[in-house]
Amino acid sequence: LSPGLDVTAAVRLETNGKSAGCFEGQQPGHIGFRVDADEAQRLRANGCAEVVFPYMNGDDLLGEEYKTAPSFIIDFGERDIFAAKAFSAAFDIVRSRVLTDWQANAEKEKAQTGKDSGEHQNRLKTWWQLKRRRGALLAALAKIPRYVACSRVTKRPIFEYLSTGIRPDSSLTVFPLADDYSFGILQSGLHFDWFKARCSTLESRFRYTSDTVFDTFPWPQSPTRGQIAEVAAAAVALRALRREVMTAHGWSLRELYRTLDEPGDNPLRTAQARLDTAVRTAYAMPAKADPLAFLLALNLTLAAKENGGEKITPPGLPLPEAEHAAFLTDDCVCVPTQC
């Protein structure tokens, strides 16, 4: 990589923004909406299954805590207070754990501002609902069986498929893309190079920001079906290798990827290299091209086309919907209650 290459000139691609391909996960606003596995089981037994969902954050994903201590969330959706109270056991939990704190926050805000409205006071109007439920995200996930997620703050390029039965926390960046080709592009070294160059940082880690990273990232524009298939096959092989090694050694994703810090041969590094080669080929990227320079030039070219009224290839699988099934495998992370 060119260490001094400035990619701040990249612009947001309208097509990417309209694709509904990248979201921040749910932000409950209060830990009182969270329940453990035992509480979730009791709530479901008491008629609350419609409002209790498996829940996952970045640490759960990378450390695989969901296998031994799965977490759940109470989400009444956009139900009004009458409909929410119908799920009395769940409603009582939220009222006892959340309402008092949010009332105190509202009173403090009013005392500070002297106004009768504000963020905390307005939240009291629907205190039983999550702070940021991400309705558009959930609508996108409802159409697919699995989605790609990565920890929003990370030092490594680790993407994984999650079952759409799992609600993602705001510490996850979510991509409602179910096909293996799309996974391959996101897991590629090219995407991670762009991620590092365009993201914000938190200490020594990188923070995935959809507007600066995803919305500016140019996807391959005219890959052949064979090239698409090669990217998908490499992505499937990478995930299969990860599962095999993790199972054999009892490792989490975090522990597996830490092996890349050690020198020497590593099958994970080899599998990633195969994927990266397939992705470069899909981009028709010259062998000696600088990745960031190539992606920046492509970004600016596509932006110019959009400004001229031309259509560009959006994020996702660039094939007719009738051909998508061939690129949809079924592996994904699920919690014990789903598997």
Tab-separated table of C-alpha atoms in Angstrom:
chain	number	residue	atom	x	y	z
A	1	LEU	CA	0.000	0.000	0.000
A	2	SER	CA	1.078	3.589	-0.604
A	3	PRO	CA	1.473	4.819	2.984
A	4	GLY	CA	0.925	8.441	2.044
A	5	LEU	CA	-2.020	7.993	-0.322
A	6	ASP	CA	-4.822	10.402	0.559
A	7	VAL	CA	-8.227	8.839	-0.019
A	8	THR	CA	-10.214	11.693	1.501
A	9	ALA	CA	-11.051	12.727	-2.064
A	10	ALA	CA	-13.387	9.725	-2.345
A	11	VAL	CA	-17.045	10.675	-2.515
A	12	ARG	CA	-20.207	8.958	-1.395
A	13	LEU	CA	-21.847	6.960	-4.143
A	14	GLU	CA	-25.571	7.548	-4.313
A	15	THR	CA	-26.138	3.976	-5.467
A	16	ASN	CA	-24.467	2.572	-2.347
A	17	GLY	CA	-26.541	4.745	-0.053
A	18	LYS	CA	-29.773	3.674	-1.701
A	19	SER	CA	-28.870	-0.009	-1.603
A	20	ALA	CA	-29.830	-0.437	2.082
A	21	GLY	CA	-26.685	-2.521	2.340
A	22	CYS	CA	-25.164	-1.261	5.590
A	23	PHE	CA	-26.630	-0.434	8.990
A	24	GLU	CA	-25.669	0.073	12.607
A	25	GLY	CA	-27.332	-2.451	14.897
A	26	GLN	CA	-29.993	-1.750	17.498
A	27	GLN	CA	-29.356	0.690	20.331
A	28	PRO	CA	-31.649	-0.170	23.248
A	29	GLY	CA	-30.628	2.870	25.285
A	30	HIS	CA	-30.813	0.981	28.576
A	31	ILE	CA	-29.445	-2.363	29.745
A	32	GLY	CA	-32.824	-3.087	31.307
A	33	PHE	CA	-34.128	-4.313	27.976
A	34	ARG	CA	-31.573	-7.132	28.064
A	35	VAL	CA	-32.370	-10.481	29.650
A	36	ASP	CA	-30.379	-13.683	30.064
A	37	ALA	CA	-31.288	-17.134	28.778
A	38	ASP	CA	-33.202	-18.184	31.899
A	39	GLU	CA	-35.287	-15.011	31.904
A	40	ALA	CA	-35.938	-15.360	28.184
A	41	GLN	CA	-37.161	-18.921	28.681
A	42	ARG	CA	-39.528	-17.832	31.452
A	43	LEU	CA	-40.840	-14.953	29.359
A	44	ARG	CA	-41.516	-17.206	26.409
A	45	ALA	CA	-43.316	-19.649	28.670
A	46	ASN	CA	-45.466	-16.730	29.834
A	47	GLY	CA	-46.679	-15.747	26.372
A	48	CYS	CA	-43.955	-13.236	25.484
A	49	ALA	CA	-42.211	-15.092	22.660
A	50	GLU	CA	-43.255	-12.409	20.149
A	51	VAL	CA	-41.235	-9.725	21.934
A	52	VAL	CA	-38.117	-11.620	23.118
A	53	PHE	CA	-35.245	-12.140	20.686
A	54	PRO	CA	-31.673	-13.484	20.722
A	55	TYR	CA	-29.285	-10.527	20.881
A	56	MET	CA	-25.623	-10.242	19.955
A	57	ASN	CA	-22.914	-7.603	20.327
A	58	GLY	CA	-19.365	-7.429	19.012
A	59	ASP	CA	-17.791	-9.256	21.939
A	60	ASP	CA	-20.418	-12.012	21.727
A	61	LEU	CA	-19.541	-12.528	18.074
A	62	LEU	CA	-15.753	-12.453	18.319
A	63	GLY	CA	-15.489	-14.235	21.662
A	64	GLU	CA	-18.417	-16.596	21.016
A	65	GLU	CA	-19.927	-15.960	24.437
A	66	TYR	CA	-23.299	-16.644	22.823
A	67	LYS	CA	-22.509	-20.375	22.981
A	68	THR	CA	-22.319	-20.487	26.771
A	69	ALA	CA	-24.165	-17.339	27.874
A	70	PRO	CA	-26.558	-16.210	25.138
A	71	SER	CA	-28.176	-12.823	25.565
A	72	PHE	CA	-31.709	-11.748	24.644
A	73	ILE	CA	-33.576	-8.502	24.249
A	74	ILE	CA	-37.129	-7.369	24.877
A	75	ASP	CA	-38.365	-5.448	21.858
A	76	PHE	CA	-42.003	-4.360	21.740
A	77	GLY	CA	-41.460	-2.934	18.287
A	78	GLU	CA	-43.690	0.076	17.625
A	79	ARG	CA	-46.547	-1.221	19.751
A	80	ASP	CA	-48.416	1.375	21.776
A	81	ILE	CA	-48.595	1.019	25.544
A	82	PHE	CA	-51.835	-0.989	25.422
A	83	ALA	CA	-50.405	-3.555	23.008
A	84	ALA	CA	-47.118	-3.725	24.917
A	85	LYS	CA	-48.897	-4.344	28.233
A	86	ALA	CA	-50.499	-7.421	26.691
A	87	PHE	CA	-47.093	-9.055	27.165
A	88	SER	CA	-47.311	-8.389	30.879
A	89	ALA	CA	-44.279	-10.358	32.091
A	90	ALA	CA	-41.952	-8.570	29.652
A	91	PHE	CA	-43.634	-5.219	30.223
A	92	ASP	CA	-43.146	-5.534	33.985
A	93	ILE	CA	-39.418	-6.166	33.519
A	94	VAL	CA	-38.959	-3.072	31.372
A	95	ARG	CA	-41.055	-0.948	33.725
A	96	SER	CA	-39.071	-2.046	36.779
A	97	ARG	CA	-35.624	-1.742	35.169
A	98	VAL	CA	-35.952	1.128	32.715
A	99	LEU	CA	-38.747	3.553	33.572
A	100	THR	CA	-37.304	4.959	36.823
A	101	ASP	CA	-33.980	5.837	35.213
A	102	TRP	CA	-35.603	7.443	32.197
A	103	GLN	CA	-37.905	9.471	34.448
A	104	ALA	CA	-34.870	10.698	36.385
A	105	ASN	CA	-33.079	11.616	33.140
A	106	ALA	CA	-36.130	13.546	31.951
A	107	GLU	CA	-36.435	15.469	35.205
A	108	LYS	CA	-32.717	16.324	35.158
A	109	GLU	CA	-32.953	17.511	31.565
A	110	LYS	CA	-35.930	19.733	32.340
A	111	ALA	CA	-34.138	21.247	35.336
A	112	GLN	CA	-31.068	21.979	33.205
A	113	THR	CA	-32.836	23.398	30.157
A	114	GLY	CA	-35.990	24.842	31.645
A	115	LYS	CA	-37.892	23.345	28.732
A	116	ASP	CA	-40.721	20.841	28.625
A	117	SER	CA	-39.240	18.901	25.730
A	118	GLY	CA	-35.889	17.380	24.891
A	119	GLU	CA	-34.298	14.036	24.094
A	120	HIS	CA	-34.935	12.449	27.496
A	121	GLN	CA	-38.366	13.995	28.014
A	122	ASN	CA	-39.487	12.911	24.565
A	123	ARG	CA	-38.257	9.383	25.224
A	124	LEU	CA	-40.669	9.080	28.141
A	125	LYS	CA	-43.556	9.220	25.681
A	126	THR	CA	-42.648	5.692	24.519
A	127	TRP	CA	-40.420	4.542	27.379
A	128	TRP	CA	-41.234	0.835	26.776
A	129	GLN	CA	-39.699	0.979	23.284
A	130	LEU	CA	-36.011	0.687	22.388
A	131	LYS	CA	-34.161	3.977	21.964
A	132	ARG	CA	-33.142	3.163	18.393
A	133	ARG	CA	-34.882	0.058	17.132
A	134	ARG	CA	-33.588	0.348	13.542
A	135	GLY	CA	-36.860	-0.431	11.793
A	136	ALA	CA	-35.327	-0.096	8.320
A	137	LEU	CA	-32.649	-2.633	9.251
A	138	LEU	CA	-35.183	-5.123	10.600
A	139	ALA	CA	-37.301	-4.706	7.458
A	140	ALA	CA	-34.266	-5.549	5.323
A	141	LEU	CA	-33.375	-8.575	7.475
A	142	ALA	CA	-36.930	-9.918	7.288
A	143	LYS	CA	-36.403	-10.637	3.585
A	144	ILE	CA	-33.324	-12.876	3.972
A	145	PRO	CA	-32.268	-15.945	6.019
A	146	ARG	CA	-28.906	-14.592	7.205
A	147	TYR	CA	-26.835	-11.410	7.189
A	148	VAL	CA	-23.191	-10.373	7.345
A	149	ALA	CA	-21.924	-8.627	10.476
A	150	CYS	CA	-18.635	-7.342	11.799
A	151	SER	CA	-17.655	-5.721	15.060
A	152	ARG	CA	-17.978	-1.971	14.462
A	153	VAL	CA	-14.682	-1.394	16.303
A	154	THR	CA	-11.986	-3.897	15.394
A	155	LYS	CA	-8.331	-4.317	14.504
A	156	ARG	CA	-8.889	-7.269	12.167
A	157	PRO	CA	-11.072	-7.981	9.123
A	158	ILE	CA	-13.488	-10.508	10.640
A	159	PHE	CA	-16.889	-10.779	8.982
A	160	GLU	CA	-19.406	-13.509	9.774
A	161	TYR	CA	-22.898	-14.643	8.849
A	162	LEU	CA	-25.592	-14.410	11.546
A	163	SER	CA	-29.066	-15.888	11.459
A	164	THR	CA	-31.705	-13.211	10.939
A	165	GLY	CA	-33.328	-14.538	14.082
A	166	ILE	CA	-30.577	-12.709	16.004
A	167	ARG	CA	-31.002	-9.011	16.727
A	168	PRO	CA	-27.662	-7.170	16.292
A	169	ASP	CA	-26.442	-4.636	18.851
A	170	SER	CA	-25.136	-1.217	17.794
A	171	SER	CA	-21.595	-2.499	18.368
A	172	LEU	CA	-22.088	-4.502	15.163
A	173	THR	CA	-22.120	-3.161	11.630
A	174	VAL	CA	-24.727	-5.086	9.650
A	175	PHE	CA	-24.887	-5.855	5.941
A	176	PRO	CA	-28.244	-7.373	4.810
A	177	LEU	CA	-26.557	-9.458	2.121
A	178	ALA	CA	-27.130	-13.214	2.174
A	179	ASP	CA	-25.048	-14.450	-0.776
A	180	ASP	CA	-21.499	-15.797	-0.663
A	181	TYR	CA	-20.190	-13.437	-3.349
A	182	SER	CA	-21.122	-10.394	-1.272
A	183	PHE	CA	-19.519	-11.955	1.789
A	184	GLY	CA	-16.351	-12.502	-0.229
A	185	ILE	CA	-16.154	-8.853	-1.278
A	186	LEU	CA	-16.684	-7.641	2.289
A	187	GLN	CA	-14.178	-10.120	3.775
A	188	SER	CA	-11.570	-9.291	1.127
A	189	GLY	CA	-8.301	-7.532	1.799
A	190	LEU	CA	-9.328	-4.802	-0.660
A	191	HIS	CA	-12.371	-3.939	1.431
A	192	PHE	CA	-10.343	-3.985	4.633
A	193	ASP	CA	-7.700	-1.702	3.100
A	194	TRP	CA	-10.465	0.749	2.211
A	195	PHE	CA	-12.007	0.283	5.650
A	196	LYS	CA	-8.756	1.224	7.397
A	197	ALA	CA	-8.091	4.197	5.142
A	198	ARG	CA	-11.601	5.665	5.325
A	199	CYS	CA	-12.799	4.847	8.852
A	200	SER	CA	-12.520	6.677	12.132
A	201	THR	CA	-10.276	5.156	14.798
A	202	LEU	CA	-10.628	4.290	18.462
A	203	GLU	CA	-7.159	3.959	19.990
A	204	SER	CA	-5.397	1.363	17.818
A	205	ARG	CA	-8.621	-0.099	16.479
A	206	PHE	CA	-10.695	0.841	13.445
A	207	ARG	CA	-14.343	1.935	13.591
A	208	TYR	CA	-16.532	0.998	10.634
A	209	THR	CA	-18.552	4.050	9.636
A	210	SER	CA	-21.132	3.445	6.929
A	211	ASP	CA	-21.075	6.924	5.419
A	212	THR	CA	-17.300	7.143	4.991
A	213	VAL	CA	-16.536	3.454	4.345
A	214	PHE	CA	-19.468	1.572	2.827
A	215	ASP	CA	-21.055	4.456	0.943
A	216	THR	CA	-17.755	5.261	-0.789
A	217	PHE	CA	-16.566	1.709	-1.420
A	218	PRO	CA	-16.796	0.847	-5.141
A	219	TRP	CA	-17.933	-2.714	-5.870
A	220	PRO	CA	-16.777	-4.658	-8.932
A	221	GLN	CA	-18.665	-3.264	-11.911
A	222	SER	CA	-18.657	-6.004	-14.516
A	223	PRO	CA	-17.487	-9.340	-13.096
A	224	THR	CA	-18.238	-12.422	-15.181
A	225	ARG	CA	-20.412	-15.179	-13.764
A	226	GLY	CA	-17.304	-17.322	-13.482
A	227	GLN	CA	-15.500	-14.647	-11.498
A	228	ILE	CA	-18.515	-14.233	-9.228
A	229	ALA	CA	-18.563	-17.992	-8.656
A	230	GLU	CA	-14.852	-18.020	-7.813
A	231	VAL	CA	-15.259	-15.273	-5.208
A	232	ALA	CA	-18.234	-17.120	-3.698
A	233	ALA	CA	-16.351	-20.446	-3.623
A	234	ALA	CA	-13.342	-18.853	-1.932
A	235	ALA	CA	-15.623	-17.238	0.655
A	236	VAL	CA	-17.327	-20.557	1.415
A	237	ALA	CA	-13.957	-22.299	1.712
A	238	LEU	CA	-12.658	-19.623	4.083
A	239	ARG	CA	-15.632	-19.957	6.402
A	240	ALA	CA	-15.441	-23.764	6.280
A	241	LEU	CA	-11.783	-23.658	7.273
A	242	ARG	CA	-12.532	-21.281	10.128
A	243	ARG	CA	-15.246	-23.580	11.495
A	244	GLU	CA	-13.030	-26.648	11.172
A	245	VAL	CA	-10.083	-25.100	13.023
A	246	MET	CA	-12.216	-23.445	15.683
A	247	THR	CA	-14.029	-26.700	16.399
A	248	ALA	CA	-10.825	-28.716	16.530
A	249	HIS	CA	-9.101	-26.355	18.978
A	250	GLY	CA	-12.045	-24.904	20.873
A	251	TRP	CA	-11.171	-21.402	19.694
A	252	SER	CA	-13.281	-18.317	19.174
A	253	LEU	CA	-13.027	-16.147	16.065
A	254	ARG	CA	-10.858	-13.733	18.031
A	255	GLU	CA	-8.459	-16.490	19.067
A	256	LEU	CA	-8.303	-17.900	15.549
A	257	TYR	CA	-7.422	-14.576	13.943
A	258	ARG	CA	-4.753	-13.863	16.534
A	259	THR	CA	-2.764	-16.698	14.989
A	260	LEU	CA	-2.140	-14.383	12.034
A	261	ASP	CA	0.120	-12.322	14.307
A	262	GLU	CA	2.566	-15.230	14.315
A	263	PRO	CA	4.983	-15.748	11.389
A	264	GLY	CA	5.022	-18.912	9.326
A	265	ASP	CA	2.568	-20.906	7.260
A	266	ASN	CA	-1.049	-20.518	8.280
A	267	PRO	CA	-3.993	-22.128	6.429
A	268	LEU	CA	-6.170	-19.144	7.347
A	269	ARG	CA	-3.721	-16.797	5.635
A	270	THR	CA	-3.675	-19.074	2.599
A	271	ALA	CA	-7.482	-19.173	2.389
A	272	GLN	CA	-7.637	-15.397	2.693
A	273	ALA	CA	-5.057	-15.030	-0.071
A	274	ARG	CA	-7.165	-17.220	-2.363
A	275	LEU	CA	-10.176	-15.018	-1.678
A	276	ASP	CA	-8.189	-11.838	-2.265
A	277	THR	CA	-6.930	-13.123	-5.604
A	278	ALA	CA	-10.480	-13.959	-6.699
A	279	VAL	CA	-11.723	-10.515	-5.675
A	280	ARG	CA	-8.912	-8.721	-7.512
A	281	THR	CA	-9.794	-10.716	-10.619
A	282	ALA	CA	-13.467	-9.724	-10.283
A	283	TYR	CA	-12.342	-6.086	-10.259
A	284	ALA	CA	-10.091	-6.674	-13.306
A	285	MET	CA	-7.374	-5.142	-11.147
A	286	PRO	CA	-3.849	-5.142	-12.618
A	287	ALA	CA	-1.428	-7.364	-10.712
A	288	LYS	CA	0.887	-4.529	-9.676
A	289	ALA	CA	-1.793	-1.931	-8.999
A	290	ASP	CA	-1.821	-0.193	-5.639
A	291	PRO	CA	-5.114	-1.247	-3.998
A	292	LEU	CA	-6.051	2.137	-2.544
A	293	ALA	CA	-5.090	4.040	-5.677
A	294	PHE	CA	-7.143	1.594	-7.763
A	295	LEU	CA	-10.208	1.866	-5.516
A	296	LEU	CA	-9.984	5.660	-5.301
A	297	ALA	CA	-9.794	5.985	-9.079
A	298	LEU	CA	-12.766	3.628	-9.431
A	299	ASN	CA	-14.745	5.570	-6.833
A	300	LEU	CA	-14.201	8.863	-8.661
A	301	THR	CA	-15.014	7.295	-12.026
A	302	LEU	CA	-18.281	5.879	-10.708
A	303	ALA	CA	-19.201	9.160	-9.033
A	304	ALA	CA	-18.714	10.942	-12.351
A	305	LYS	CA	-20.955	8.385	-14.058
A	306	GLU	CA	-23.672	8.919	-11.464
A	307	ASN	CA	-23.443	12.664	-11.937
A	308	GLY	CA	-23.885	12.091	-15.648
A	309	GLY	CA	-27.026	10.062	-15.082
A	310	GLU	CA	-25.479	6.632	-15.697
A	311	LYS	CA	-26.297	3.606	-13.571
A	312	ILE	CA	-23.503	1.807	-11.760
A	313	THR	CA	-23.366	-1.667	-10.251
A	314	PRO	CA	-24.629	-1.502	-6.650
A	315	PRO	CA	-23.412	-3.515	-3.667
A	316	GLY	CA	-24.550	-7.126	-3.684
A	317	LEU	CA	-24.789	-9.996	-6.131
A	318	PRO	CA	-24.837	-8.593	-9.707
A	319	LEU	CA	-26.974	-11.344	-11.190
A	320	PRO	CA	-30.684	-11.771	-11.961
A	321	GLU	CA	-32.651	-12.814	-8.899
A	322	ALA	CA	-33.465	-16.143	-10.518
A	323	GLU	CA	-29.761	-17.051	-10.288
A	324	HIS	CA	-29.237	-16.050	-6.648
A	325	ALA	CA	-30.057	-19.453	-5.158
A	326	ALA	CA	-26.844	-20.920	-6.551
A	327	PHE	CA	-24.861	-18.519	-4.347
A	328	LEU	CA	-26.789	-19.017	-1.109
A	329	THR	CA	-25.323	-21.547	1.308
A	330	ASP	CA	-26.899	-21.981	4.733
A	331	ASP	CA	-24.042	-21.673	7.249
A	332	CYS	CA	-24.461	-18.943	9.844
A	333	VAL	CA	-24.093	-18.277	13.541
A	334	CYS	CA	-27.133	-19.066	15.640
A	335	VAL	CA	-27.718	-19.229	19.360
A	336	PRO	CA	-28.381	-22.563	21.116
A	337	THR	CA	-32.136	-21.983	21.163
A	338	GLN	CA	-32.108	-21.787	17.359
A	339	CYS	CA	-29.672	-24.577	16.434
